[in-house]
Amino acid sequence: MTSPLAALARVAHTLARTEDLEATISAVAEEGRQVFGAQRAGVFLLDEAGGVVPFAAPGLSAGYVTALQARWREMAPAAAILRGEAYFVRDARDDRASPMHDQVEAEGFAALAALPLSYGGRVIGWISFYHDAPRDYGAEERVLASAFADQAALAIGRGRLLATVSRVKQEWQAAFDGLGSGLALVDRQGRIERGNRFMAELAGVDVTALRGLKLPALFQGWPADGAELLTLAQASTERVSCYLDGPGGRHLAVMATPRPEGGFVVGITDVTDEVNLRSRLVQSEKLAALGTLVSGAAHELNNPLAGISAMAQALLLEMPPADTASALQTIRLEAMRAARIVGDLLTFARPRALERRDTNLNQIVRETFSATPALSDHGAVWTLGLDPTLPAVSGDPELVRQVVTNLLVNAAHAMAEGARREAVVRTAWNAEWVTFEVLDSGPGAPPDQLARVFEPFFTTKGPGQGTGLGLSISHGIIRAHGGDITGENREGGGARFSFRLPRDPTRIPRISHA
Ligand code: ADP
C-alpha cells in the first residue's frame, strides 16, 4: 500500500478533474482498489425507489452483481451501510448463513470492506473492496477507508447533481423551444433575456438575435399601450393579456405574468386561425338565421293566404248567398292574421324607438292578468309575489307589457298539457336592477331547444298556433332597454323565464372583452 495521505491526495486530485459521472465512478473504483490493494471493487448506488444500481464493478462477475442486486437487503452489511457505518469482514466464506454464501464461494474472494457513500446527509450507495485472501483492516486503514469513501461520495454526489441539472436543463430547453407558442423571459424594462424559437419566428428574427431586444420594438403592431401591458402586469402582480396585430396580418394574443424576482414571463400565441374561423362562423350563423327568417315568414303567411285564395275562388264560382257572408268573414280573419304576422315581422325587423317614461312593472303585471282571461284557462293557478316596494323604472310601458304578456302566455301554454298547473310570478329589485320572473310547472324544454328559444321563428307549436317570434321580439325589447332576458329549466321540472331592466339606463355596466 502506498502512503495513505499520498493516496488520498491523488484520489482527490483525480476526482476534482473528472466531470462526467460515469468517469468519476470508474476512477473511484479503480483508485480505491489500488489504495487498499484489493483485487476487485464495486460501486453500488441506491436509486429513488431504494433499488441498487451497480455502476463500476471491476473484477466482479455479472452473476455475482445480479445476485447482490436481488438480495443485498438480506445481507449483514446492508443494515450497517444504511446506518452510514463501514463494514469489514476478515473472511466472508466463513459466514455459512449468508444468503450469498454460494456466490461468495464461486466468486472466490475472502476479505471484504463495504463503505457507505453519504452525500447531503443521505446514504446514496456504497463502495466495496474484495480481497482474495483473508485480511484485517487495521484502525488506521479503517480511518483512511472512511476518509476515502467520504471523498468519493462527494465527487459522486456532485457528479449526480450535475447530471440531474444538465438533464433538467435539456428537458426544459427542449420544452421551451418545442412549444407552439412564443415564450420569453423579459426584464423589468421589457428587454428579452431569453426567448424561444417560436417567439423568434413570430417576430421574424433569428432566435440568437432575440436576447436584449425590447418587446415593443420587436413587434411593430405592439399596441401604443403595449408598454402599459407590462406596467399593468407589474401593478396588478397578476397575469395580464391583450391582442395585437403581428407581422403578415397575424393575430396574436399576448400574456404577461410578473416573475417573483422581477421582470415578466411573456407568452405570445398565434390566434389567426381562431379569429378567422370565428368570423366565418358568425357569417354562416347570420346566413342560417336569415334562411330561417325567410322560410318562417313564407310558411306563416302561406296558411292565411291559402285560406283567402280558396274563399275567393269559391266566391268566383258563385256560391249560394248564405255562404257569401261566412266566406267574406273567413277572408277578413285570415287577412287579419296575415297582417298580424307582418306586424310581428316588422316589430322584429325594425323595432320602434323607445318612448321612455316611469314604468310601474307591478301594475303592468296586474293589468296583463285582467286583460288576458285566457291565462286562467284549464284551471291554472297563478301566485303573484310582487314586491310592493318595487321602484318605477325608466321604460316603454307598452313594449314592456308586450314582453310580460308573451312570457305569461308562453307559461300558460307550457302548462296546458300537464297535470300540475301552478305558476309563480315575482318582481324584485336591488340598487341597479328591477327584475321580473315567471316560474311555471310545464315540461320545460330540452337543452338544445332551450338554446334556440330566442331565435326568430323558432317554435315547437303547431301551424297557426305560434309564430316563434314572441321571445325574439321580447329579447329585442329588453336589450333595447339595456336589460337581459333569460330562459332556463327549473330543478324538479318546469321553466323559469325572467328579465331585468336597469333602474338607471344611463349607468348600464359594460363588460369589456380584451
Ligand atoms: P311561440 O310561442 O310562438 O312558439 P316564442 O318565441 O314565444 O314563440 O317561443 C318559442 C318557443 O320557446 C316555444 O315554441 C316553446 O317551445 C319554447 N318556450 C317558450 N316558453 C316556454 C316555457 N315557459 N316552457 C317551455 N318552453 C317554452
XYZ file of C-alpha atoms and ligand atoms in Angstrom:
541
model
C 0.000 0.000 0.000
C 1.238 3.467 -0.819
C 1.302 6.148 1.846
C -2.334 6.730 2.861
C -2.046 10.513 2.705
C -0.432 10.475 -0.731
C -3.141 8.106 -1.928
C -5.915 10.353 -0.658
C -4.325 13.402 -2.212
C -4.064 11.589 -5.551
C -7.686 10.457 -5.398
C -8.867 13.979 -4.576
C -6.859 15.317 -7.487
C -8.285 12.755 -9.942
C -11.854 13.254 -8.816
C -11.667 17.028 -8.979
C -10.745 16.770 -12.656
C -13.468 14.343 -13.771
C -16.747 15.983 -14.731
C -18.680 13.070 -16.085
C -20.485 10.863 -13.541
C -19.505 7.547 -15.136
C -15.862 8.561 -15.353
C -15.909 9.717 -11.726
C -17.298 6.414 -10.520
C -14.811 4.355 -12.540
C -11.985 6.472 -11.146
C -13.274 5.971 -7.586
C -13.460 2.189 -8.018
C -10.023 1.934 -9.620
C -8.189 4.288 -7.242
C -9.767 2.603 -4.213
C -8.797 -0.825 -5.445
C -5.194 0.313 -5.764
C -5.026 2.199 -2.461
C -6.295 -0.776 -0.465
C -4.572 -3.446 -2.575
C -7.881 -5.158 -3.406
C -8.308 -7.495 -6.385
C -11.839 -6.277 -7.129
C -14.023 -3.323 -6.254
C -17.616 -2.302 -6.761
C -19.551 0.958 -6.583
C -23.267 0.483 -5.972
C -25.710 3.380 -5.881
C -29.233 3.422 -4.453
C -31.934 4.723 -6.757
C -35.039 6.718 -5.780
C -37.024 3.546 -5.102
C -34.289 2.103 -2.850
C -33.110 -0.333 -5.547
C -29.425 -0.890 -6.224
C -27.741 0.237 -9.420
C -24.264 -1.289 -9.955
C -22.037 1.304 -11.552
C -18.485 0.166 -11.738
C -17.549 -3.357 -10.677
C -14.021 -4.109 -11.898
C -13.207 -7.804 -11.377
C -16.683 -8.908 -10.240
C -18.692 -11.414 -12.290
C -22.043 -10.381 -13.789
C -23.722 -13.277 -11.931
C -22.440 -12.061 -8.558
C -23.570 -8.491 -9.244
C -27.068 -9.632 -10.266
C -27.420 -11.812 -7.158
C -26.230 -8.951 -4.967
C -28.754 -6.595 -6.535
C -31.562 -9.007 -5.721
C -30.523 -9.923 -2.175
C -28.452 -7.120 -0.728
C -31.057 -6.092 1.826
C -30.996 -9.577 3.399
C -27.266 -9.401 3.962
C -25.456 -8.408 7.151
C -23.633 -5.322 5.691
C -26.853 -3.731 4.394
C -28.089 -2.573 7.806
C -24.691 -1.091 8.701
C -24.390 0.678 5.348
C -27.876 2.174 5.621
C -26.935 3.478 9.080
C -23.897 5.113 7.475
C -21.371 2.703 9.082
C -18.486 0.875 7.434
C -18.499 -2.945 7.487
C -15.357 -5.100 7.420
C -15.155 -8.942 7.144
C -11.920 -10.872 7.524
C -13.169 -13.891 5.535
C -16.681 -13.795 4.031
C -16.529 -17.506 3.195
C -16.818 -18.331 6.919
C -20.335 -16.865 7.047
C -22.242 -20.008 6.058
C -25.615 -18.495 6.972
C -25.226 -15.665 4.427
C -27.843 -15.797 1.635
C -24.944 -15.090 -0.750
C -22.614 -17.795 0.618
C -22.627 -19.886 -2.571
C -21.980 -16.837 -4.724
C -19.127 -15.740 -2.451
C -17.536 -19.201 -2.766
C -17.994 -19.168 -6.543
C -16.577 -15.661 -6.825
C -13.586 -16.783 -4.777
C -12.859 -13.786 -2.539
C -12.202 -13.796 1.184
C -11.961 -10.351 2.866
C -14.496 -7.599 2.240
C -14.700 -3.888 3.139
C -18.031 -2.166 2.476
C -18.038 1.638 2.951
C -21.163 3.789 2.862
C -21.240 6.758 0.481
C -23.024 9.645 2.180
C -23.962 12.862 0.410
C -26.141 15.684 1.622
C -26.944 13.793 4.839
C -28.174 10.741 2.929
C -26.623 7.353 2.141
C -26.520 7.322 -1.664
C -24.811 3.915 -2.012
C -21.642 2.144 -1.052
C -18.205 1.088 -2.300
C -16.820 -2.394 -1.636
C -13.281 -3.777 -1.863
C -12.737 -7.508 -2.217
C -9.506 -9.330 -1.327
C -8.690 -12.872 -2.455
C -7.003 -13.675 0.878
C -8.314 -13.171 4.442
C -7.321 -9.736 5.658
C -7.841 -7.455 8.640
C -8.277 -3.706 8.155
C -6.252 -2.019 10.903
C -7.524 1.002 12.820
C -5.545 3.451 10.707
C -6.689 1.776 7.497
C -10.299 1.966 8.599
C -9.984 5.709 9.152
C -8.354 6.021 5.748
C -11.092 3.904 4.138
C -13.805 6.137 5.611
C -11.983 9.296 4.508
C -11.655 7.785 1.032
C -15.358 6.922 0.922
C -16.286 10.453 2.014
C -14.099 11.918 -0.704
C -15.643 9.553 -3.271
C -19.209 10.295 -2.098
C -18.583 13.997 -2.510
C -17.389 13.532 -6.086
C -20.209 11.109 -6.980
C -22.877 13.270 -5.325
C -21.617 16.317 -7.162
C -21.467 14.369 -10.442
C -25.016 13.146 -9.943
C -26.235 16.635 -9.183
C -24.548 17.963 -12.305
C -26.057 15.140 -14.358
C -29.533 15.926 -12.972
C -29.117 19.642 -13.541
C -27.947 19.177 -17.109
C -30.746 16.673 -17.825
C -33.369 19.027 -16.393
C -31.835 21.898 -18.336
C -32.007 19.874 -21.546
C -35.627 18.899 -20.890
C -36.559 22.458 -20.075
C -34.763 23.764 -23.150
C -36.487 21.193 -25.367
C -39.904 22.116 -23.934
C -39.137 25.838 -24.203
C -38.094 25.553 -27.840
C -40.675 22.940 -28.835
C -43.582 24.990 -27.514
C -46.052 26.016 -30.219
C -46.334 29.491 -28.676
C -43.879 32.309 -28.304
C -42.355 32.444 -24.837
C -39.827 34.876 -23.407
C -38.348 35.841 -20.092
C -38.306 39.605 -20.043
C -36.679 42.054 -17.630
C -38.403 44.976 -15.925
C -37.732 47.248 -18.914
C -39.301 44.805 -21.379
C -35.940 43.554 -22.712
C -35.800 39.876 -23.673
C -33.453 37.824 -21.509
C -34.344 34.590 -23.232
C -36.856 33.796 -25.948
C -37.820 30.583 -27.707
C -37.802 29.691 -31.396
C -41.488 30.341 -31.907
C -41.141 33.831 -30.471
C -38.302 34.480 -32.918
C -40.415 33.140 -35.805
C -43.367 35.348 -34.853
C -41.111 38.373 -34.702
C -39.306 37.400 -37.904
C -35.807 37.441 -36.359
C -33.186 34.774 -35.694
C -33.514 33.098 -32.305
C -29.917 34.005 -31.440
C -30.713 37.679 -32.008
C -33.607 37.818 -29.534
C -31.579 38.483 -26.410
C -31.530 42.134 -25.367
C -34.240 43.224 -27.828
C -37.155 45.180 -26.424
C -40.551 43.549 -26.906
C -42.449 46.633 -28.135
C -39.685 47.310 -30.674
C -39.776 43.697 -31.835
C -43.474 43.637 -32.667
C -44.409 46.530 -34.910
C -48.042 46.013 -34.078
C -47.376 46.165 -30.329
C -50.164 48.492 -29.240
C -49.384 52.022 -28.169
C -50.299 50.938 -24.673
C -48.030 47.904 -25.089
C -45.587 49.157 -22.505
C -48.723 49.594 -20.476
C -49.280 45.818 -20.630
C -46.098 45.228 -18.643
C -46.801 48.159 -16.330
C -50.271 46.764 -15.732
C -48.907 43.299 -15.050
C -46.381 44.772 -12.633
C -49.003 46.825 -10.853
C -51.565 44.052 -10.587
C -48.987 41.279 -9.880
C -51.289 39.075 -11.930
C -51.373 37.815 -15.474
C -52.478 40.498 -17.936
C -53.369 39.912 -21.569
C -54.092 41.791 -24.779
C -54.377 41.190 -28.512
C -52.036 42.609 -31.092
C -51.608 42.509 -34.848
C -48.420 40.681 -35.698
C -46.382 40.705 -38.890
C -48.013 39.304 -42.036
C -51.547 40.053 -40.858
C -51.314 37.559 -37.983
C -53.463 37.985 -34.867
C -51.546 37.415 -31.649
C -52.720 37.015 -28.068
C -50.114 38.266 -25.591
C -49.956 37.398 -21.924
C -47.583 38.913 -19.377
C -47.095 37.255 -15.988
C -44.867 39.002 -13.444
C -41.942 36.947 -12.095
C -41.432 36.963 -8.343
C -37.803 38.021 -8.787
C -38.780 40.929 -11.087
C -39.451 41.071 -14.817
C -42.050 39.006 -16.679
C -42.796 35.824 -18.487
C -44.395 36.844 -21.774
C -46.332 34.308 -23.827
C -47.478 35.018 -27.382
C -49.989 32.747 -29.104
C -50.888 32.949 -32.776
C -54.698 33.032 -32.811
C -55.088 33.957 -36.501
C -56.865 30.699 -37.337
C -59.284 31.042 -34.429
C -60.062 34.658 -35.324
C -60.703 33.741 -38.988
C -62.766 30.732 -38.011
C -64.878 32.817 -35.681
C -65.653 35.444 -38.288
C -66.567 32.707 -40.800
C -68.811 31.152 -38.172
C -70.548 34.425 -37.416
C -71.084 34.897 -41.140
C -72.598 31.445 -41.608
C -74.754 31.858 -38.491
C -76.090 35.098 -39.937
C -76.929 33.351 -43.208
C -78.613 30.490 -41.382
C -80.709 32.946 -39.328
C -81.709 34.759 -42.484
C -82.756 31.457 -44.064
C -84.882 30.572 -41.032
C -86.418 34.020 -41.105
C -87.362 33.886 -44.759
C -88.714 30.346 -44.687
C -90.560 31.024 -41.402
C -92.219 34.129 -42.812
C -93.158 32.351 -46.030
C -94.575 29.399 -44.131
C -96.611 31.535 -41.723
C -98.047 33.753 -44.443
C -98.823 30.827 -46.677
C -101.608 29.472 -44.469
C -103.819 32.592 -44.321
C -103.123 33.343 -47.990
C -104.192 29.820 -48.949
C -107.412 30.333 -46.952
C -108.072 33.696 -48.594
C -107.464 32.374 -52.084
C -109.696 29.312 -51.516
C -112.529 31.500 -50.269
C -112.124 33.974 -53.142
C -112.226 31.070 -55.585
C -115.457 29.802 -54.016
C -116.974 33.262 -54.394
C -115.938 33.361 -58.042
C -117.762 30.075 -58.524
C -120.903 31.871 -57.271
C -121.746 30.049 -54.091
C -125.242 30.486 -52.583
C -125.650 33.951 -50.913
C -125.867 32.485 -47.371
C -122.297 31.241 -47.683
C -121.025 34.527 -49.089
C -121.097 36.234 -45.683
C -119.190 33.419 -43.991
C -116.656 33.263 -46.858
C -116.079 37.012 -46.584
C -115.731 36.654 -42.818
C -113.065 33.954 -43.290
C -111.262 36.148 -45.774
C -111.283 39.019 -43.297
C -109.984 36.855 -40.398
C -107.268 35.275 -42.479
C -106.242 38.693 -43.850
C -106.052 39.989 -40.251
C -103.901 37.025 -39.277
C -101.570 37.727 -42.177
C -101.459 41.388 -41.159
C -100.599 40.393 -37.554
C -97.740 38.235 -38.753
C -96.481 41.050 -40.964
C -96.811 43.385 -37.959
C -94.774 41.000 -35.789
C -92.202 40.737 -38.518
C -91.916 44.499 -38.746
C -91.577 44.843 -34.972
C -88.878 42.246 -35.115
C -87.068 43.710 -38.110
C -87.411 47.393 -37.253
C -88.404 47.865 -33.605
C -89.868 51.264 -32.923
C -87.899 53.752 -30.862
C -88.451 53.502 -27.103
C -90.790 56.056 -25.590
C -89.452 56.088 -22.081
C -91.354 57.149 -19.014
C -91.714 55.987 -15.430
C -92.896 52.429 -15.736
C -94.576 50.510 -12.946
C -93.853 46.855 -13.580
C -96.215 45.551 -10.858
C -99.086 47.469 -12.398
C -98.289 46.100 -15.852
C -98.387 42.537 -14.466
C -101.774 43.084 -12.793
C -103.241 44.713 -15.921
C -101.985 41.866 -18.088
C -103.835 39.343 -15.941
C -107.064 41.398 -16.199
C -106.682 41.841 -19.955
C -105.854 38.174 -20.638
C -108.508 35.970 -19.002
C -107.216 33.009 -21.053
C -104.268 32.848 -18.660
C -106.560 31.115 -16.162
C -107.911 28.591 -18.691
C -107.739 24.909 -17.735
C -107.697 25.869 -14.054
C -104.194 27.332 -13.996
C -103.312 28.815 -10.601
C -101.043 31.858 -10.509
C -99.305 33.007 -7.349
C -98.218 36.633 -7.516
C -95.177 37.662 -5.458
C -94.973 41.314 -6.477
C -92.655 43.375 -4.283
C -94.816 46.304 -3.045
C -91.695 48.484 -2.671
C -90.724 47.985 -6.326
C -89.457 51.310 -7.694
C -90.538 52.615 -11.094
C -88.056 52.142 -13.924
C -87.444 54.222 -16.990
C -89.012 52.185 -19.777
C -91.527 51.982 -22.574
C -94.651 50.622 -20.792
C -96.330 49.315 -23.945
C -93.275 47.371 -25.037
C -92.643 46.026 -21.514
C -96.293 44.958 -21.427
C -95.730 43.058 -24.675
C -92.864 41.124 -23.067
C -94.789 40.377 -19.860
C -97.774 39.157 -21.876
C -95.590 36.958 -24.022
C -93.855 35.315 -21.037
C -97.156 34.724 -19.219
C -98.889 33.318 -22.325
C -95.915 31.031 -23.012
C -96.022 29.736 -19.411
C -99.788 29.122 -19.692
C -99.265 27.239 -22.971
C -96.486 25.165 -21.440
C -98.730 24.159 -18.507
C -101.833 23.473 -20.638
C -100.895 19.842 -21.291
C -99.590 18.921 -17.846
C -101.256 17.670 -14.689
C -99.943 20.441 -12.418
C -100.789 23.982 -13.449
C -99.223 26.179 -10.793
C -97.102 29.155 -11.683
C -95.380 31.876 -9.684
C -94.821 35.422 -10.915
C -92.366 37.560 -8.962
C -90.900 41.025 -9.124
C -87.875 42.197 -7.138
C -85.246 44.917 -7.169
C -81.817 45.968 -5.970
C -79.612 49.031 -6.356
C -79.152 48.501 -10.095
C -81.935 46.339 -11.446
C -85.657 45.655 -11.374
C -86.437 42.010 -12.182
C -89.436 40.006 -13.312
C -89.707 36.223 -13.364
C -92.245 33.534 -14.221
C -91.796 30.035 -12.825
C -94.132 27.531 -14.426
C -94.874 23.855 -13.840
C -94.829 22.896 -17.514
C -92.461 20.396 -19.130
C -89.562 22.848 -19.549
C -87.518 22.384 -22.721
C -84.688 20.052 -23.797
C -81.320 21.892 -23.671
C -80.928 22.031 -27.478
C -84.337 23.711 -27.799
C -83.762 25.979 -24.828
C -80.673 27.337 -26.551
C -82.808 28.375 -29.540
C -85.978 29.794 -27.978
C -84.910 33.411 -28.574
C -84.279 32.758 -32.290
C -86.836 34.294 -34.646
C -89.355 31.699 -35.918
C -88.178 29.025 -33.532
C -91.350 27.366 -32.322
C -92.421 23.926 -31.149
C -96.065 24.809 -31.593
C -98.223 23.563 -34.449
C -99.062 25.611 -37.578
C -101.230 28.601 -36.755
C -100.511 28.207 -33.018
C -97.283 30.099 -32.718
C -95.063 32.140 -34.993
C -91.911 31.683 -32.921
C -91.472 35.451 -32.898
C -92.677 36.192 -29.341
C -89.420 35.557 -27.500
C -87.179 37.069 -30.176
C -89.263 40.266 -30.114
C -89.160 40.206 -26.292
C -85.410 39.777 -26.436
C -85.089 42.801 -28.745
C -87.272 44.942 -26.475
C -85.401 44.067 -23.270
C -81.995 44.577 -24.915
C -83.157 47.963 -26.222
C -83.879 48.880 -22.585
C -80.322 47.852 -21.617
C -81.593 44.769 -19.801
C -81.233 40.971 -20.141
C -83.744 38.199 -20.668
C -83.104 34.514 -19.935
C -84.901 31.187 -20.020
C -83.871 28.062 -18.141
C -85.228 24.806 -16.800
C -86.087 24.639 -13.104
C -84.706 21.922 -10.913
C -87.547 19.488 -10.362
C -89.371 20.473 -13.566
C -90.857 23.496 -15.282
C -89.263 26.537 -16.818
C -88.140 29.891 -15.468
C -88.181 32.893 -17.804
C -87.024 36.216 -16.434
C -85.827 39.642 -17.427
C -84.215 42.541 -15.656
C -84.230 46.228 -16.507
C -81.629 48.739 -15.355
C -83.061 51.274 -12.907
C -80.843 53.962 -14.350
C -80.312 53.220 -18.057
C -77.570 55.851 -18.322
C -75.451 53.725 -15.997
C -75.592 50.342 -17.699
C -72.448 48.447 -16.709
C -70.479 47.360 -19.752
C -68.142 44.414 -19.700
C -65.168 44.960 -21.954
C -63.619 41.953 -23.620
C -59.876 42.241 -24.077
P -94.146 30.741 -29.894
O -94.742 30.864 -28.524
O -94.941 31.379 -30.956
O -93.720 29.361 -30.241
P -91.936 32.104 -28.694
O -90.759 32.802 -29.302
O -92.701 32.871 -27.689
O -92.805 31.611 -29.888
O -91.419 30.760 -28.021
C -90.562 29.913 -28.751
C -90.556 28.526 -28.180
O -89.965 28.556 -26.910
C -91.894 27.903 -27.933
O -92.420 27.313 -29.112
C -91.574 26.841 -26.890
O -91.016 25.704 -27.499
C -90.484 27.500 -26.095
N -90.965 28.052 -24.830
C -91.298 29.340 -24.583
N -91.707 29.478 -23.301
C -91.663 28.263 -22.727
C -91.977 27.741 -21.416
N -92.438 28.512 -20.436
N -91.765 26.401 -21.201
C -91.291 25.609 -22.167
N -90.987 26.052 -23.421
C -91.181 27.341 -23.701
